[in-house]
Coordinates of C-alpha atoms in Angstrom, one line a residue:
M1 CA 126.7 72.0 105.9
K2 CA 124.0 74.0 104.1
T3 CA 120.4 73.1 104.5
L4 CA 118.2 72.3 101.5
E5 CA 116.5 75.7 101.7
E6 CA 119.9 77.5 101.7
M7 CA 121.2 75.5 98.7
R8 CA 118.0 76.4 96.8
A9 CA 118.4 80.0 97.7
R10 CA 122.0 80.1 96.5
L11 CA 121.0 78.4 93.3
A12 CA 118.5 81.2 92.6
E13 CA 121.2 83.8 93.3
I14 CA 123.5 82.1 90.7
V15 CA 120.7 82.1 88.1
A16 CA 120.1 85.8 88.8
K17 CA 123.8 86.6 88.5
L18 CA 124.1 84.8 85.2
D19 CA 121.2 86.8 83.8
E20 CA 123.3 90.0 84.3
F21 CA 125.8 88.7 81.7
K22 CA 123.3 88.3 78.9
G23 CA 124.0 90.4 75.8
V24 CA 127.5 91.6 76.9
E25 CA 131.0 91.0 75.6
F26 CA 132.9 89.0 78.1
S27 CA 136.1 90.1 79.6
A28 CA 138.7 87.6 80.8
E29 CA 137.6 88.2 84.4
Q30 CA 134.0 87.7 83.5
V31 CA 134.7 84.4 81.7
T32 CA 136.5 83.2 84.9
E33 CA 133.5 84.2 87.0
V34 CA 131.0 82.5 84.8
N35 CA 133.0 79.3 84.8
G36 CA 133.1 79.4 88.5
L37 CA 129.3 80.0 88.8
H38 CA 128.7 77.2 86.4
S39 CA 130.8 74.8 88.5
E40 CA 129.0 75.9 91.7
F41 CA 125.6 75.6 90.0
T42 CA 126.3 72.0 88.9
G43 CA 127.5 71.0 92.3
L44 CA 124.5 72.6 94.1
K45 CA 122.1 71.0 91.7
A46 CA 123.5 67.5 92.4
S47 CA 123.5 68.2 96.1
I48 CA 119.9 69.3 96.1
E49 CA 118.8 66.2 94.1
T50 CA 120.6 64.0 96.6
A51 CA 119.1 65.7 99.6
E52 CA 115.6 65.4 98.1
K53 CA 116.1 61.7 97.6
M54 CA 117.3 61.2 101.1
A55 CA 114.3 63.1 102.5
E56 CA 112.0 60.9 100.4
I57 CA 113.7 57.7 101.6
N58 CA 113.6 58.8 105.3
A59 CA 109.9 59.7 104.9
G60 CA 109.3 56.2 103.4
I61 CA 111.1 54.5 106.2
S62 CA 109.0 56.5 108.7
T63 CA 105.8 55.5 107.0
S64 CA 106.6 51.8 106.8
T65 CA 107.7 51.4 110.5
R66 CA 104.7 53.1 112.1
K67 CA 101.3 51.5 112.8
V68 CA 99.2 50.9 109.6
T69 CA 96.2 53.3 109.4
P70 CA 93.4 53.6 106.9
A71 CA 94.5 55.1 103.5
A72 CA 92.6 58.3 104.0
T73 CA 94.6 59.2 107.0
V74 CA 98.1 58.3 105.8
A75 CA 100.3 61.3 105.6
P76 CA 101.2 62.3 102.0
V77 CA 104.6 61.5 100.6
V78 CA 105.3 64.1 98.0
A79 CA 108.6 65.3 96.6
N80 CA 109.0 69.1 96.9
K81 CA 110.1 69.3 93.3
H82 CA 106.6 68.5 92.0
K83 CA 104.5 69.3 95.1
A84 CA 101.7 71.0 93.2
T85 CA 101.1 68.0 91.0
G86 CA 101.3 65.4 93.7
G87 CA 104.9 64.4 93.0
F88 CA 104.3 63.7 89.3
A89 CA 106.7 65.4 86.8
S90 CA 104.3 65.3 83.8
L91 CA 100.8 64.3 82.7
G92 CA 102.3 61.3 81.0
E93 CA 104.0 60.1 84.2
F94 CA 100.7 60.7 86.0
A95 CA 98.8 58.6 83.5
K96 CA 101.2 55.7 83.9
G97 CA 100.9 56.0 87.7
V98 CA 97.1 55.8 87.6
Q99 CA 97.2 52.7 85.4
K100 CA 99.6 50.9 87.8
H101 CA 97.7 52.1 90.8
A102 CA 94.5 50.7 89.3
N103 CA 96.2 47.4 88.7
G104 CA 97.1 47.1 92.4
D105 CA 100.7 48.5 92.2
S106 CA 100.2 51.0 95.0
D107 CA 101.7 54.5 94.6
T108 CA 102.1 56.5 97.8
R109 CA 101.9 59.7 95.9
F110 CA 98.1 59.2 95.6
Q111 CA 97.8 59.5 99.4
N112 CA 98.3 63.2 99.1
A113 CA 94.9 64.4 100.2
T114 CA 95.7 68.1 99.3
V115 CA 96.2 67.3 95.6
F116 CA 94.0 64.3 95.2
E117 CA 91.1 65.5 97.4
G118 CA 88.4 63.3 95.9
V119 CA 87.3 61.2 93.0
G120 CA 85.6 62.1 89.7
E121 CA 81.9 61.8 89.4
D122 CA 82.3 58.5 87.6
G123 CA 85.0 57.3 89.9
G124 CA 88.8 57.5 89.4
I125 CA 91.4 60.0 90.4
L126 CA 91.1 63.7 89.8
V127 CA 93.8 65.2 87.6
P128 CA 95.8 67.9 89.3
K129 CA 94.7 71.3 88.0
E130 CA 98.2 72.3 87.0
F131 CA 98.1 69.7 84.2
L132 CA 94.9 71.2 82.7
T133 CA 96.2 74.7 81.8
D134 CA 96.2 73.7 78.1
I135 CA 92.4 73.6 78.0
K136 CA 92.1 77.0 79.6
T137 CA 94.8 78.4 77.2
K138 CA 92.9 77.0 74.2
F139 CA 89.6 78.6 75.3
E140 CA 91.4 81.9 75.5
S141 CA 93.0 81.6 72.1
Q142 CA 92.0 83.3 68.8
E143 CA 90.6 80.0 67.7
S144 CA 87.9 80.1 70.4
L145 CA 84.7 82.0 69.8
L146 CA 83.9 81.7 73.5
A147 CA 86.8 84.1 74.2
K148 CA 85.1 86.8 72.0
T149 CA 81.7 86.6 73.8
S150 CA 80.5 88.6 76.8
Q151 CA 81.4 86.0 79.4
F152 CA 80.0 85.8 82.9
A153 CA 81.4 83.5 85.6
V154 CA 79.0 82.0 88.1
S155 CA 79.3 79.8 91.1
G156 CA 75.8 78.3 90.7
N157 CA 74.2 76.5 87.8
S158 CA 71.9 79.3 86.5
L159 CA 71.5 83.0 86.1
S160 CA 68.8 85.5 85.2
M161 CA 69.9 89.0 84.1
P162 CA 68.0 92.2 83.0
I163 CA 68.4 93.1 79.3
D164 CA 67.8 96.4 77.6
E165 CA 66.0 95.5 74.3
E166 CA 66.1 99.0 72.9
Q167 CA 69.8 99.8 73.6
P168 CA 71.6 96.4 74.0
W169 CA 75.0 98.2 73.9
N170 CA 74.2 99.9 77.2
G171 CA 73.8 96.7 79.2
G172 CA 70.6 97.9 80.9
V173 CA 72.1 101.2 82.1
S174 CA 70.1 104.4 81.1
A175 CA 71.3 108.0 81.0
Y176 CA 69.0 111.1 81.1
W177 CA 69.2 114.9 80.6
T178 CA 67.9 116.6 83.7
A179 CA 67.8 120.1 85.1
E180 CA 70.1 121.1 88.0
G181 CA 68.5 120.1 91.3
N182 CA 65.6 118.1 89.8
Q183 CA 64.9 114.5 90.6
I184 CA 65.9 112.1 87.9
T185 CA 62.6 110.8 86.4
G186 CA 63.6 109.6 83.0
S187 CA 61.7 107.1 81.0
K188 CA 61.9 103.5 82.0
P189 CA 64.0 101.4 79.7
V190 CA 62.4 98.4 78.0
L191 CA 63.9 95.5 80.0
S192 CA 63.4 91.8 79.7
E193 CA 64.9 88.8 81.5
A194 CA 67.6 86.6 80.0
D195 CA 67.8 83.2 81.6
F196 CA 70.8 80.9 81.5
K197 CA 71.2 77.4 82.7
L198 CA 74.6 75.6 82.6
K199 CA 75.0 72.7 80.2
K200 CA 77.7 70.0 80.5
L201 CA 80.4 69.5 77.9
A202 CA 82.6 66.4 78.1
A203 CA 85.6 65.2 76.2
M204 CA 87.1 61.7 76.5
V205 CA 90.5 60.4 75.4
K206 CA 90.9 56.7 75.7
V207 CA 94.4 55.3 75.8
N208 CA 95.6 51.7 75.6
E209 CA 98.3 50.1 77.6
E210 CA 100.9 50.2 74.8
L211 CA 100.6 53.9 74.3
L212 CA 100.8 54.5 78.1
E213 CA 104.4 53.1 77.9
D214 CA 105.4 56.3 76.1
S215 CA 104.8 59.1 78.6
A216 CA 105.8 61.9 76.1
A217 CA 103.5 60.5 73.4
I218 CA 100.5 60.2 75.7
E219 CA 101.0 63.7 77.1
S220 CA 101.2 65.2 73.7
I221 CA 98.0 63.4 72.6
I222 CA 96.0 64.3 75.7
R223 CA 97.1 68.0 75.8
R224 CA 96.4 68.5 72.1
K225 CA 93.3 66.5 71.3
A226 CA 91.1 67.2 74.4
P227 CA 91.4 71.1 74.1
N228 CA 90.9 70.9 70.3
A229 CA 87.8 68.8 70.6
M230 CA 86.2 70.9 73.3
V231 CA 86.8 74.2 71.6
S232 CA 85.4 72.8 68.3
K233 CA 82.2 71.7 70.1
V234 CA 81.7 75.1 71.8
N235 CA 82.4 77.0 68.6
G236 CA 79.8 74.9 66.8
A237 CA 77.2 75.5 69.5
I238 CA 77.8 79.3 69.4
I239 CA 77.2 79.3 65.7
N240 CA 74.5 76.7 65.2
G241 CA 73.4 75.2 68.6
D242 CA 69.8 74.4 69.1
G243 CA 69.7 75.2 72.8
V244 CA 68.8 71.6 73.8
G245 CA 71.5 70.3 76.1
K246 CA 73.9 72.9 74.6
P247 CA 74.1 76.7 74.1
Q248 CA 71.8 78.3 71.4
G249 CA 73.6 79.5 68.4
I250 CA 73.5 82.9 66.7
L251 CA 71.8 81.5 63.7
G252 CA 68.8 80.7 65.8
S253 CA 68.7 84.1 67.5
G254 CA 65.9 86.7 66.9
F255 CA 68.6 89.4 67.2
T256 CA 70.3 88.1 64.0
L257 CA 69.6 90.3 61.0
S258 CA 69.5 88.6 57.5
V259 CA 70.5 90.7 54.4
A260 CA 68.7 89.7 51.2
K261 CA 70.6 88.5 48.2
E262 CA 70.8 90.7 45.0
A263 CA 67.9 90.4 42.5
A264 CA 69.7 88.6 39.8
Q265 CA 72.3 86.9 42.0
A266 CA 73.1 83.3 40.9
A267 CA 72.9 80.4 43.3
D268 CA 75.8 79.6 45.6
T269 CA 77.6 82.9 44.9
L270 CA 78.9 85.9 46.8
V271 CA 79.0 89.3 45.3
Y272 CA 80.5 92.7 46.4
K273 CA 77.1 94.2 47.2
N274 CA 76.4 91.3 49.6
I275 CA 79.4 92.3 51.6
I276 CA 78.8 96.1 51.8
K277 CA 75.2 95.6 52.6
M278 CA 76.0 93.3 55.5
E279 CA 78.6 95.6 56.8
A280 CA 76.2 98.6 56.6
R281 CA 73.7 96.8 58.9
L282 CA 76.3 96.3 61.6
L283 CA 75.8 98.4 64.8
P284 CA 78.2 101.3 65.1
G285 CA 81.2 100.7 67.3
S286 CA 81.0 96.9 66.8
Q287 CA 84.2 94.9 66.9
A288 CA 83.1 92.3 64.5
V289 CA 84.7 89.3 62.7
W290 CA 83.6 87.4 59.6
L291 CA 82.8 83.8 60.2
A292 CA 82.8 81.8 57.0
H293 CA 82.5 78.4 55.5
P294 CA 85.8 77.4 54.0
Q295 CA 84.2 77.1 50.6
C296 CA 83.5 80.8 50.6
K297 CA 87.2 81.7 50.5
E298 CA 87.7 81.2 46.8
Q299 CA 85.0 83.7 45.9
L300 CA 85.8 86.2 48.7
R301 CA 89.4 86.5 47.5
Q302 CA 88.2 87.6 44.1
L303 CA 85.7 90.2 45.2
K304 CA 86.4 93.8 44.0
D305 CA 84.7 97.1 44.7
D306 CA 83.3 99.4 41.9
N307 CA 86.7 100.8 41.3
G308 CA 88.3 97.4 40.7
N309 CA 90.0 97.2 44.1
H310 CA 90.1 93.9 46.0
I311 CA 88.2 94.1 49.3
Y312 CA 89.8 90.9 50.7
M313 CA 93.4 91.2 52.0
N314 CA 95.8 88.4 53.1
G315 CA 96.6 88.6 56.8
A316 CA 100.2 87.5 56.2
Q317 CA 100.8 90.3 53.8
F318 CA 98.9 93.0 55.7
P319 CA 99.3 92.1 59.4
N320 CA 98.3 95.5 60.6
L321 CA 94.8 95.2 59.1
A322 CA 93.7 92.2 61.2
E323 CA 94.4 90.1 64.2
A324 CA 97.6 88.2 63.8
G325 CA 97.4 85.5 61.1
F326 CA 93.9 86.3 59.9
D327 CA 92.9 87.6 56.5
T328 CA 90.5 90.5 56.3
L329 CA 87.4 91.5 54.5
L330 CA 86.6 95.2 54.5
G331 CA 89.3 95.5 57.2
K332 CA 87.7 93.0 59.5
P333 CA 89.2 89.6 60.3
V334 CA 87.9 86.5 58.6
V335 CA 87.7 83.2 60.5
Y336 CA 87.0 80.0 58.6
M337 CA 85.1 77.4 60.5
A338 CA 85.2 73.8 59.3
G339 CA 82.3 72.7 61.5
A340 CA 78.8 74.1 62.2
M341 CA 78.8 76.5 59.3
P342 CA 76.0 76.0 56.7
A343 CA 77.1 75.1 53.2
L344 CA 78.0 77.7 50.5
G345 CA 74.7 79.3 49.3
D346 CA 72.8 78.6 52.5
Q347 CA 72.0 81.3 55.1
G348 CA 74.8 81.5 57.6
D349 CA 77.6 80.4 55.2
L350 CA 79.0 83.9 55.9
I351 CA 78.3 85.8 59.2
L352 CA 79.4 89.2 60.3
A353 CA 79.4 88.9 64.1
D354 CA 80.2 91.1 67.1
L355 CA 80.2 88.3 69.6
S356 CA 80.0 90.8 72.5
Y357 CA 76.3 90.6 71.9
Y358 CA 76.4 86.9 72.5
Y359 CA 76.4 86.2 76.3
S360 CA 78.1 83.1 77.7
L361 CA 77.9 81.7 81.2
V362 CA 80.8 79.6 82.5
K363 CA 81.2 77.9 85.9
S364 CA 83.6 80.1 87.8
N365 CA 86.0 77.2 88.5
G366 CA 84.9 75.1 85.6
I367 CA 87.6 75.4 82.9
K368 CA 90.5 75.5 85.3
Q369 CA 89.8 72.8 87.9
A370 CA 86.3 72.1 89.2
A371 CA 85.0 71.2 85.9
S372 CA 85.0 67.6 87.2
T373 CA 88.1 66.7 85.3
H374 CA 89.2 63.3 86.2
L375 CA 90.9 60.1 85.1
Y376 CA 89.5 56.6 85.5
F377 CA 90.6 53.1 84.7
D378 CA 88.5 50.9 82.4
R379 CA 89.8 47.3 81.8
D380 CA 92.8 47.5 79.5
Q381 CA 92.4 51.2 78.8
T382 CA 93.0 54.4 80.7
A383 CA 90.5 57.2 79.9
F384 CA 90.8 60.9 80.4
K385 CA 87.5 62.6 80.7
F386 CA 87.4 66.4 80.8
T387 CA 84.2 68.3 81.6
M388 CA 83.1 71.9 81.8
R389 CA 79.8 73.6 82.4
L390 CA 78.6 76.5 80.3
D391 CA 75.7 78.1 78.5
G392 CA 75.2 80.8 76.0
H393 CA 72.8 82.6 73.7
C394 CA 72.2 86.1 72.4
P395 CA 69.6 87.5 74.9
F396 CA 68.2 90.2 72.5
K397 CA 65.0 89.3 70.8
T398 CA 65.0 91.5 67.7
P399 CA 67.3 93.8 65.7
V400 CA 67.7 97.4 66.8
T401 CA 65.8 100.2 65.0
T402 CA 67.5 103.6 64.7
E403 CA 65.9 106.5 66.6
F404 CA 65.1 108.3 63.3
G405 CA 64.4 106.6 60.0
G406 CA 63.5 103.1 61.3
Y407 CA 66.7 101.6 59.9
E408 CA 67.3 98.0 61.2
M409 CA 70.7 97.1 62.5
S410 CA 72.3 94.4 64.6
G411 CA 75.6 93.0 65.9
L412 CA 74.9 89.7 64.2
I413 CA 74.4 89.8 60.4
T414 CA 73.9 86.9 58.0
L415 CA 73.3 86.7 54.2
A416 CA 70.1 85.1 53.0
T417 CA 70.0 81.9 51.0
R418 CA 71.2 82.1 47.4
A419 CA 69.5 79.1 45.9

């Protein structure tokens, strides 16, 4: 009789063999072979499931017949099928398990000290990190401004770093012309210190007992709403944060350069010259995006250059001109932000930003696991609380002046108020 490991190995061989038949026209012999593999696959799968159930039953009998020991020392009983998640098949099943566990219906799966190594800072059971990948994925998506910043991971809670104020694109590294054999004695760059201290962001999803009865529904809600809420808060802070208990936004940065409106420009309007003047102040080599209040869209779509050509292109029609799905303005992607953006006509309703000039600090294990993500029980509700620690601001104090001509430029450009 084959062991459980041997059966699993054979199952993997069958899957690999079936992959060889993809995209081919089947001969009579191949049809017979595939049918045979399918039958063997079905039989093996049933045998494996039975063997796993027997192993779990035997482990349970062994646990119940030995001398009772404190819960912290009880050996974990975890099915191999979902070992990394403590034996739970889904986040919804885990949520229901926590609720029952909190009500006194003991679940031996929570005795797995490897997965559930501690409690959250407010009490409760830590969520296995494998269930939290949706948050990490969301923060790496195109919707997240954090993903576009210069990001630094730290193990501590603060960081100070040297900043080159004259040449921010160099990151504090200087280069010199020097004669062969001479000691390098170039001029000292103008450096300053940028200090960061991590702030805490938390998101909570409270779920009542009725909703907990539907594992699929609760899993969908938690995995969608928590990441969306956290990304929205971080985006808002990067744009307009005041630096108090949250990151400082680009609108409060001394590095941000504001372009004046046109002399006869009407209130609450955008004109072609605004756009080309903003783009002209952008530091060369910048990979910038336009951040805009949604109310700007109607006017942006109608803007034309002096030859009557539209300068706004639809991303769906011209996908090669922008990141997938985004419209473009002068060839640069346009991202509309429902939150944090000042209203149409106010400074900051349209921003041209190369967010590599915005520095963010993130706890090295914060988003994935050690961001104190945990689940706790509260009366007739189960509450998911997700936390992460981060900070951010643009460390450069003033716009850059060109070496010749004294022309001011920056990686963060706004349009002045049109009131």
